[in-house]
mmCIF file of C-alpha atoms and ligand atoms in Angstrom:
data_model
loop_
_atom_site.group_PDB
_atom_site.id
_atom_site.type_symbol
_atom_site.label_atom_id
_atom_site.label_comp_id
_atom_site.label_asym_id
_atom_site.label_seq_id
_atom_site.Cartn_x
_atom_site.Cartn_y
_atom_site.Cartn_z
ATOM 1 C CA MET A 1 -96.811 -62.879 -32.508
ATOM 2 C CA VAL A 2 -95.821 -66.586 -31.250
ATOM 3 C CA GLN A 3 -99.360 -67.612 -32.295
ATOM 4 C CA GLN A 4 -99.019 -66.625 -35.797
ATOM 5 C CA LYS A 5 -95.501 -68.538 -36.041
ATOM 6 C CA ILE A 6 -97.474 -71.637 -35.098
ATOM 7 C CA GLU A 7 -99.973 -71.333 -37.321
ATOM 8 C CA GLN A 8 -98.068 -70.739 -40.018
ATOM 9 C CA PRO A 9 -94.863 -72.518 -40.321
ATOM 10 C CA GLU A 10 -91.680 -70.941 -41.864
ATOM 11 C CA HIS A 11 -90.855 -71.522 -45.350
ATOM 12 C CA ARG A 12 -87.655 -72.511 -47.003
ATOM 13 C CA ASN A 13 -85.950 -71.041 -49.817
ATOM 14 C CA SER A 14 -84.853 -73.064 -53.009
ATOM 15 C CA LEU A 15 -81.626 -73.864 -51.162
ATOM 16 C CA GLY A 16 -83.220 -75.664 -48.640
ATOM 17 C CA TYR A 17 -82.460 -73.029 -45.963
ATOM 18 C CA VAL A 18 -85.645 -71.619 -43.796
ATOM 19 C CA ILE A 19 -86.020 -68.039 -44.466
ATOM 20 C CA SER A 20 -85.286 -66.210 -41.593
ATOM 21 C CA GLN A 21 -87.097 -62.856 -40.729
ATOM 22 C CA ARG A 22 -83.598 -61.596 -38.915
ATOM 23 C CA GLY A 23 -82.200 -62.009 -42.326
ATOM 24 C CA PHE A 24 -78.446 -61.831 -43.115
ATOM 25 C CA GLY A 25 -76.819 -65.092 -42.450
ATOM 26 C CA MET A 26 -78.381 -65.094 -38.706
ATOM 27 C CA ALA A 27 -80.149 -68.438 -38.729
ATOM 28 C CA PRO A 28 -77.956 -71.285 -37.713
ATOM 29 C CA GLU A 29 -80.062 -74.047 -39.397
ATOM 30 C CA GLU A 30 -78.897 -76.960 -41.963
ATOM 31 C CA ALA A 31 -80.297 -77.242 -45.360
ATOM 32 C CA MET A 32 -83.190 -79.315 -46.102
ATOM 33 C CA ILE A 33 -84.248 -81.040 -49.048
ATOM 34 C CA VAL A 34 -86.581 -79.131 -50.995
ATOM 35 C CA TRP A 35 -87.025 -80.134 -54.253
ATOM 36 C CA GLY A 36 -88.436 -83.640 -55.550
ATOM 37 C CA ASN A 37 -88.313 -85.084 -59.024
ATOM 38 C CA LYS A 38 -91.583 -86.103 -60.317
ATOM 39 C CA PRO A 39 -92.088 -89.563 -62.226
ATOM 40 C CA ASP A 40 -92.318 -87.659 -65.573
ATOM 41 C CA GLY A 41 -88.790 -85.938 -64.732
ATOM 42 C CA THR A 42 -90.002 -82.438 -63.599
ATOM 43 C CA ARG A 43 -89.094 -80.946 -60.357
ATOM 44 C CA LEU A 44 -91.727 -79.817 -57.524
ATOM 45 C CA PHE A 45 -90.997 -77.535 -55.004
ATOM 46 C CA ILE A 46 -92.039 -78.749 -51.252
ATOM 47 C CA ASP A 47 -94.814 -75.889 -50.930
ATOM 48 C CA GLN A 48 -96.289 -77.272 -54.148
ATOM 49 C CA ALA A 49 -96.066 -81.097 -53.078
ATOM 50 C CA ARG A 50 -98.896 -82.980 -51.319
ATOM 51 C CA ARG A 51 -98.230 -84.337 -47.847
ATOM 52 C CA GLY A 52 -96.571 -87.715 -47.695
ATOM 53 C CA ALA A 53 -95.795 -89.899 -50.461
ATOM 54 C CA ALA A 54 -98.813 -88.943 -52.835
ATOM 55 C CA ASP A 55 -96.797 -87.334 -55.448
ATOM 56 C CA HIS A 56 -94.488 -90.526 -55.660
ATOM 57 C CA LEU A 57 -91.395 -87.953 -55.768
ATOM 58 C CA LYS A 58 -87.822 -88.859 -55.674
ATOM 59 C CA CYS A 59 -84.557 -87.565 -54.342
ATOM 60 C CA GLU A 60 -81.654 -86.407 -56.278
ATOM 61 C CA CYS A 61 -79.781 -89.648 -55.232
ATOM 62 C CA GLY A 62 -82.739 -91.896 -56.062
ATOM 63 C CA ALA A 63 -84.147 -92.408 -52.697
ATOM 64 C CA GLU A 64 -88.080 -91.933 -52.478
ATOM 65 C CA LEU A 65 -89.064 -88.971 -50.475
ATOM 66 C CA ILE A 66 -91.981 -87.878 -48.153
ATOM 67 C CA ALA A 67 -93.114 -84.639 -47.961
ATOM 68 C CA ARG A 68 -93.113 -83.313 -44.098
ATOM 69 C CA LYS A 69 -95.660 -80.730 -43.902
ATOM 70 C CA GLY A 70 -96.513 -80.293 -40.175
ATOM 71 C CA ASP A 71 -97.712 -77.288 -38.540
ATOM 72 C CA VAL A 72 -94.785 -76.398 -36.819
ATOM 73 C CA ARG A 73 -91.418 -77.138 -38.269
ATOM 74 C CA ALA A 74 -90.659 -75.788 -41.774
ATOM 75 C CA HIS A 75 -91.933 -77.851 -44.601
ATOM 76 C CA HIS A 76 -89.196 -80.367 -46.285
ATOM 77 C CA PHE A 77 -88.836 -83.361 -47.702
ATOM 78 C CA ALA A 78 -87.121 -86.592 -46.026
ATOM 79 C CA HIS A 79 -85.880 -89.940 -47.373
ATOM 80 C CA ALA A 80 -88.897 -92.286 -47.316
ATOM 81 C CA SER A 81 -86.082 -94.443 -45.730
ATOM 82 C CA GLY A 82 -85.519 -92.060 -42.828
ATOM 83 C CA ALA A 83 -82.047 -92.532 -43.616
ATOM 84 C CA ALA A 84 -79.819 -89.395 -44.652
ATOM 85 C CA GLN A 85 -81.968 -86.613 -43.787
ATOM 86 C CA ASN A 86 -79.391 -84.422 -45.163
ATOM 87 C CA CYS A 87 -78.891 -85.419 -48.464
ATOM 88 C CA THR A 88 -75.738 -83.902 -50.162
ATOM 89 C CA GLU A 89 -76.585 -84.899 -53.561
ATOM 90 C CA ALA A 90 -79.915 -83.151 -53.053
ATOM 91 C CA HIS A 91 -78.363 -79.831 -51.620
ATOM 92 C CA LEU A 92 -75.759 -79.530 -54.364
ATOM 93 C CA LYS A 93 -78.232 -79.889 -57.075
ATOM 94 C CA ALA A 94 -80.524 -77.551 -55.760
ATOM 95 C CA LEU A 95 -77.977 -74.921 -55.588
ATOM 96 C CA SER A 96 -76.697 -75.195 -58.986
ATOM 97 C CA LYS A 97 -79.821 -75.566 -60.683
ATOM 98 C CA PHE A 98 -81.111 -72.328 -58.534
ATOM 99 C CA ALA A 99 -77.916 -70.554 -59.526
ATOM 100 C CA ALA A 100 -78.227 -71.539 -63.057
ATOM 101 C CA ASP A 101 -81.814 -70.436 -63.320
ATOM 102 C CA ALA A 102 -81.339 -67.199 -61.790
ATOM 103 C CA LEU A 103 -78.190 -66.291 -63.871
ATOM 104 C CA GLU A 104 -79.900 -67.328 -67.134
ATOM 105 C CA ARG A 105 -82.673 -64.856 -66.057
ATOM 106 C CA PHE A 106 -80.357 -62.028 -65.666
ATOM 107 C CA ARG A 107 -77.662 -62.844 -68.434
ATOM 108 C CA LYS A 108 -75.205 -61.224 -66.768
ATOM 109 C CA VAL A 109 -73.037 -61.847 -63.548
ATOM 110 C CA ARG A 110 -70.715 -59.445 -61.838
ATOM 111 C CA ILE A 111 -66.685 -60.642 -61.879
ATOM 112 C CA PRO A 112 -64.133 -60.149 -59.517
ATOM 113 C CA GLN A 113 -61.945 -57.185 -59.985
ATOM 114 C CA ILE A 114 -59.601 -56.824 -63.216
ATOM 115 C CA PRO A 115 -57.684 -53.994 -63.628
ATOM 116 C CA GLY A 116 -59.325 -52.047 -66.381
ATOM 117 C CA LYS A 117 -61.777 -54.671 -67.395
ATOM 118 C CA PRO A 118 -65.657 -54.291 -66.826
ATOM 119 C CA GLN A 119 -66.931 -55.399 -63.504
ATOM 120 C CA THR A 120 -69.938 -57.448 -65.254
ATOM 121 C CA THR A 121 -69.805 -59.986 -68.001
ATOM 122 C CA THR A 122 -72.469 -61.070 -70.245
ATOM 123 C CA PHE A 123 -72.917 -64.434 -71.592
ATOM 124 C CA ALA A 124 -75.946 -66.748 -73.486
ATOM 125 C CA GLU A 125 -75.824 -69.527 -71.298
ATOM 126 C CA ALA A 126 -75.663 -71.001 -67.976
ATOM 127 C CA LYS A 127 -75.585 -74.754 -66.886
ATOM 128 C CA PRO A 128 -75.693 -76.165 -63.510
ATOM 129 C CA GLU A 129 -72.762 -77.996 -62.577
ATOM 130 C CA VAL A 130 -71.523 -79.700 -59.449
ATOM 131 C CA PHE A 131 -67.729 -79.406 -58.780
ATOM 132 C CA GLY A 132 -66.813 -81.776 -56.287
ATOM 133 C CA ALA A 133 -68.083 -80.502 -52.823
ATOM 134 C CA PHE A 134 -69.592 -77.303 -54.298
ATOM 135 C CA GLY A 135 -72.486 -76.355 -56.200
ATOM 136 C CA GLY A 136 -71.988 -74.173 -59.070
ATOM 137 C CA VAL A 137 -72.749 -72.899 -62.644
ATOM 138 C CA ARG A 138 -70.656 -72.983 -66.036
ATOM 139 C CA ILE A 139 -70.837 -69.970 -68.492
ATOM 140 C CA ALA A 140 -69.929 -69.782 -71.905
ATOM 141 C CA ARG A 141 -68.619 -66.041 -72.699
ATOM 142 C CA GLY A 142 -67.771 -64.289 -76.276
ATOM 143 C CA THR A 143 -68.389 -65.481 -79.613
ATOM 144 C CA ASP A 144 -67.808 -68.498 -81.515
ATOM 145 C CA HIS A 145 -64.247 -66.930 -82.465
ATOM 146 C CA ASP A 146 -63.715 -66.349 -78.687
ATOM 147 C CA ARG A 147 -65.470 -68.612 -76.922
ATOM 148 C CA ARG A 148 -64.498 -68.649 -73.084
ATOM 149 C CA GLU A 149 -65.588 -70.606 -70.132
ATOM 150 C CA LEU A 150 -65.863 -69.514 -66.701
ATOM 151 C CA CYS A 151 -66.662 -71.746 -63.742
ATOM 152 C CA ILE A 152 -68.805 -70.295 -60.762
ATOM 153 C CA LEU A 153 -68.494 -72.282 -57.481
ATOM 154 C CA PHE A 154 -70.692 -71.304 -54.354
ATOM 155 C CA LYS A 155 -69.747 -71.598 -51.015
ATOM 156 C CA VAL A 156 -72.992 -71.659 -48.750
ATOM 157 C CA LYS A 157 -71.106 -72.687 -45.223
ATOM 158 C CA ARG A 158 -69.107 -70.093 -43.484
ATOM 159 C CA GLY A 159 -65.275 -70.663 -43.268
ATOM 160 C CA ARG A 160 -65.018 -73.163 -46.019
ATOM 161 C CA ALA A 161 -63.524 -72.358 -49.419
ATOM 162 C CA PRO A 162 -63.075 -74.519 -52.383
ATOM 163 C CA HIS A 163 -59.461 -76.171 -52.472
ATOM 164 C CA LEU A 164 -59.641 -76.739 -56.253
ATOM 165 C CA LYS A 165 -57.369 -73.799 -57.123
ATOM 166 C CA GLU A 166 -54.847 -76.015 -58.633
ATOM 167 C CA THR A 167 -57.234 -78.250 -60.197
ATOM 168 C CA PHE A 168 -58.471 -75.290 -62.379
ATOM 169 C CA ALA A 169 -54.768 -74.283 -63.013
ATOM 170 C CA MET A 170 -54.030 -77.456 -64.368
ATOM 171 C CA VAL A 171 -57.236 -77.818 -66.584
ATOM 172 C CA GLY A 172 -56.848 -74.478 -67.631
ATOM 173 C CA VAL A 173 -60.351 -73.217 -66.851
ATOM 174 C CA SER A 174 -61.247 -69.703 -65.425
ATOM 175 C CA ALA A 175 -63.056 -70.330 -61.965
ATOM 176 C CA MET A 176 -64.362 -67.955 -59.389
ATOM 177 C CA VAL A 177 -66.093 -68.390 -55.951
ATOM 178 C CA VAL A 178 -68.973 -66.746 -54.731
ATOM 179 C CA ASP A 179 -69.672 -66.501 -50.963
ATOM 180 C CA LEU A 180 -73.519 -67.048 -50.317
ATOM 181 C CA SER A 181 -73.248 -67.679 -46.497
ATOM 182 C CA PRO A 182 -74.503 -64.440 -45.452
ATOM 183 C CA PHE A 183 -77.418 -64.732 -47.850
ATOM 184 C CA ARG A 184 -78.735 -68.363 -47.541
ATOM 185 C CA ASN A 185 -81.327 -67.696 -44.999
ATOM 186 C CA LEU A 186 -83.142 -65.176 -47.305
ATOM 187 C CA PRO A 187 -86.034 -65.363 -49.882
ATOM 188 C CA ASP A 188 -85.090 -66.619 -53.279
ATOM 189 C CA GLU A 189 -85.084 -63.414 -55.181
ATOM 190 C CA ARG A 190 -82.525 -61.990 -52.726
ATOM 191 C CA VAL A 191 -80.731 -65.130 -53.037
ATOM 192 C CA ALA A 192 -80.630 -64.838 -56.848
ATOM 193 C CA ASN A 193 -79.332 -61.154 -56.872
ATOM 194 C CA ALA A 194 -76.598 -62.403 -54.607
ATOM 195 C CA VAL A 195 -75.759 -65.203 -56.863
ATOM 196 C CA ALA A 196 -75.138 -62.573 -59.835
ATOM 197 C CA PHE A 197 -74.156 -59.453 -58.408
ATOM 198 C CA GLU A 198 -74.183 -58.566 -54.699
ATOM 199 C CA ALA A 199 -72.354 -61.528 -52.980
ATOM 200 C CA GLU A 200 -68.676 -61.245 -52.285
ATOM 201 C CA ARG A 201 -66.803 -62.972 -55.029
ATOM 202 C CA SER A 202 -62.851 -63.906 -55.811
ATOM 203 C CA TRP A 203 -61.039 -65.719 -58.627
ATOM 204 C CA LEU A 204 -59.919 -69.474 -57.942
ATOM 205 C CA HIS A 205 -58.012 -69.068 -61.206
ATOM 206 C CA ASN A 206 -57.707 -66.524 -64.018
ATOM 207 C CA THR A 207 -56.484 -68.110 -67.371
ATOM 208 C CA ARG A 208 -55.839 -64.670 -68.665
ATOM 209 C CA HIS A 209 -55.276 -62.461 -65.838
ATOM 210 C CA PRO A 210 -53.480 -64.186 -63.397
ATOM 211 C CA GLU A 211 -52.554 -60.848 -61.447
ATOM 212 C CA ALA A 212 -56.213 -60.211 -60.761
ATOM 213 C CA GLU A 213 -55.961 -63.760 -59.325
ATOM 214 C CA THR A 214 -53.400 -62.550 -56.873
ATOM 215 C CA SER A 215 -54.710 -59.512 -55.603
ATOM 216 C CA GLN A 216 -57.875 -61.125 -55.085
ATOM 217 C CA ALA A 217 -55.843 -63.638 -52.938
ATOM 218 C CA LYS A 218 -54.358 -61.113 -50.855
ATOM 219 C CA ASP A 219 -57.812 -59.351 -50.263
ATOM 220 C CA ALA A 220 -59.200 -62.751 -49.002
ATOM 221 C CA ILE A 221 -56.647 -63.209 -46.537
ATOM 222 C CA THR A 222 -57.024 -59.698 -45.095
ATOM 223 C CA ARG A 223 -60.530 -60.605 -44.999
ATOM 224 C CA ALA A 224 -60.308 -63.780 -43.357
ATOM 225 C CA ASN A 225 -57.576 -62.511 -40.748
ATOM 226 C CA SER A 226 -59.793 -59.506 -39.796
ATOM 227 C CA SER A 227 -63.159 -60.787 -39.400
ATOM 228 C CA ARG A 228 -62.469 -64.354 -37.803
ATOM 229 C CA ARG A 229 -59.258 -66.594 -36.572
ATOM 230 C CA THR A 230 -60.044 -68.904 -39.669
ATOM 231 C CA ARG A 231 -56.910 -69.716 -41.544
ATOM 232 C CA LYS A 232 -57.496 -70.443 -45.356
ATOM 233 C CA ARG A 233 -54.472 -71.711 -46.618
ATOM 234 C CA GLU A 234 -56.163 -72.496 -49.870
ATOM 235 C CA TRP A 235 -56.258 -68.754 -50.888
ATOM 236 C CA GLY A 236 -52.544 -68.302 -49.933
ATOM 237 C CA SER A 237 -50.684 -65.886 -52.846
ATOM 238 C CA PRO A 238 -49.227 -68.174 -55.451
ATOM 239 C CA SER A 239 -45.625 -68.777 -55.335
ATOM 240 C CA PRO A 240 -42.913 -70.006 -57.582
ATOM 241 C CA ALA A 241 -42.454 -72.779 -55.329
ATOM 242 C CA GLN A 242 -45.958 -74.052 -56.127
ATOM 243 C CA LEU A 243 -45.291 -75.052 -59.552
ATOM 244 C CA PRO A 244 -43.519 -77.765 -59.096
ATOM 245 C CA ARG A 245 -45.626 -79.144 -56.716
ATOM 246 C CA ILE A 246 -48.445 -79.017 -59.642
ATOM 247 C CA GLU A 247 -46.211 -81.032 -61.526
ATOM 248 C CA LYS A 248 -45.975 -83.623 -58.931
ATOM 249 C CA THR A 249 -50.033 -83.823 -58.210
ATOM 250 C CA VAL A 250 -50.839 -84.287 -61.925
ATOM 251 C CA THR A 251 -48.661 -87.549 -61.858
ATOM 252 C CA ALA A 252 -49.852 -88.905 -58.519
ATOM 253 C CA ASP A 253 -53.222 -87.775 -59.449
ATOM 254 C CA GLN A 254 -52.889 -89.846 -62.823
ATOM 255 C CA SER A 255 -51.757 -93.211 -61.147
ATOM 256 C CA ARG A 256 -54.165 -92.956 -58.595
ATOM 257 C CA ALA A 257 -56.891 -92.596 -61.430
ATOM 258 C CA ASP A 258 -55.381 -95.860 -63.109
ATOM 259 C CA ALA A 259 -55.675 -97.593 -59.751
ATOM 260 C CA ASP A 260 -59.174 -96.379 -58.832
ATOM 261 C CA SER A 261 -61.764 -98.967 -57.764
ATOM 262 C CA ASP A 262 -65.206 -98.509 -56.149
ATOM 263 C CA ARG A 263 -66.735 -95.142 -55.441
ATOM 264 C CA THR A 264 -68.976 -94.451 -52.500
ATOM 265 C CA GLU A 265 -69.490 -90.677 -53.262
ATOM 266 C CA PRO A 266 -72.991 -89.419 -54.187
ATOM 267 C CA LYS A 267 -73.428 -89.358 -58.145
ATOM 268 C CA VAL A 268 -72.715 -85.573 -58.546
ATOM 269 C CA SER A 269 -71.541 -84.220 -62.017
ATOM 270 C CA ILE A 270 -67.756 -84.653 -60.964
ATOM 271 C CA SER A 271 -67.511 -86.090 -57.545
ATOM 272 C CA ARG A 272 -65.105 -84.936 -54.651
ATOM 273 C CA GLU A 273 -63.263 -87.945 -55.110
ATOM 274 C CA GLU A 274 -63.015 -87.544 -59.088
ATOM 275 C CA TRP A 275 -61.484 -84.247 -58.252
ATOM 276 C CA ASP A 276 -58.973 -85.788 -56.697
ATOM 277 C CA THR A 277 -58.305 -88.681 -58.642
ATOM 278 C CA LEU A 278 -59.057 -87.896 -62.568
ATOM 279 C CA SER A 279 -56.330 -86.580 -64.586
ATOM 280 C CA PRO A 280 -56.140 -82.841 -65.790
ATOM 281 C CA ALA A 281 -57.074 -84.186 -69.483
ATOM 282 C CA GLU A 282 -60.150 -86.401 -67.921
ATOM 283 C CA LEU A 283 -61.334 -83.716 -66.046
ATOM 284 C CA ARG A 284 -61.206 -80.746 -68.795
ATOM 285 C CA ARG A 285 -63.022 -83.393 -70.873
ATOM 286 C CA ARG A 286 -65.600 -83.933 -68.432
ATOM 287 C CA LEU A 287 -66.208 -80.142 -67.886
ATOM 288 C CA PHE A 288 -65.972 -78.939 -71.437
ATOM 289 C CA GLY A 289 -64.794 -81.720 -73.716
ATOM 290 C CA SER A 290 -67.773 -82.908 -75.452
ATOM 291 C CA GLU A 291 -69.997 -79.339 -75.950
ATOM 292 C CA TYR A 292 -67.023 -76.807 -76.136
ATOM 293 C CA GLY A 293 -63.694 -78.287 -77.329
ATOM 294 C CA ASP A 294 -60.634 -76.286 -77.026
HETATM 295 ZN ZN1 ZN B 301 -81.146 -87.864 -51.136
#
């Protein structure tokens, strides 16, 4: 058994995590870079890349990549400079792209429960989108007359939930969170199924059914309390006292956006800093403006 392992290094899935035979979220390892961009703009997975710099691949962050394909460690890319082997931008892009491809294949996704509504929704298109520190997808449901957008955010690390609830509420777009952390070390087809159906999901914000959001929030709190001692304040039930706070945040955000100077965040679709600094109107424009309108 040990001999075999040395001769055949473990593989990584499309999210960059080692595929673990023990399965279900047990491998503690961090994600590594597994996708490179070819000079012609197409993407190449680490398994198909030649060793070293032979394919002239670049990372999502723009850095040149070296394919590390040794005999022991799971194959992965590293920045040629040697710096920042753990590239946030590469991981977020890999996750968003993978999830969008998976959802485009299925053409449907399970949504968190809304009383009296179907548990899956169909859609025509799924686009990769990075939401601050979270990889995600946005889908458009409905017809031309009744077109609705839904943002899907993916959580891959344990104990970290997006704190963007108020942002989506301000922007007026529905969003849900899918917890992929127990599935991140599984082969691609299992992760894809988790993205669309299997993984636990809850509403971050629901524009039409705020009551579903509330019951989901309570569920999440119960789960969090019973499983671990993690406190997830961002999942707290919305209270009337939150409304004035949202107003205040809007004003503060707008003034900060005006005073915005140099940015060091990676160039993701909407960076973490932008989520904090852009006004709701600008966020909405960036999310849906040019393609969807109101
Ligand atoms: Zn990079």
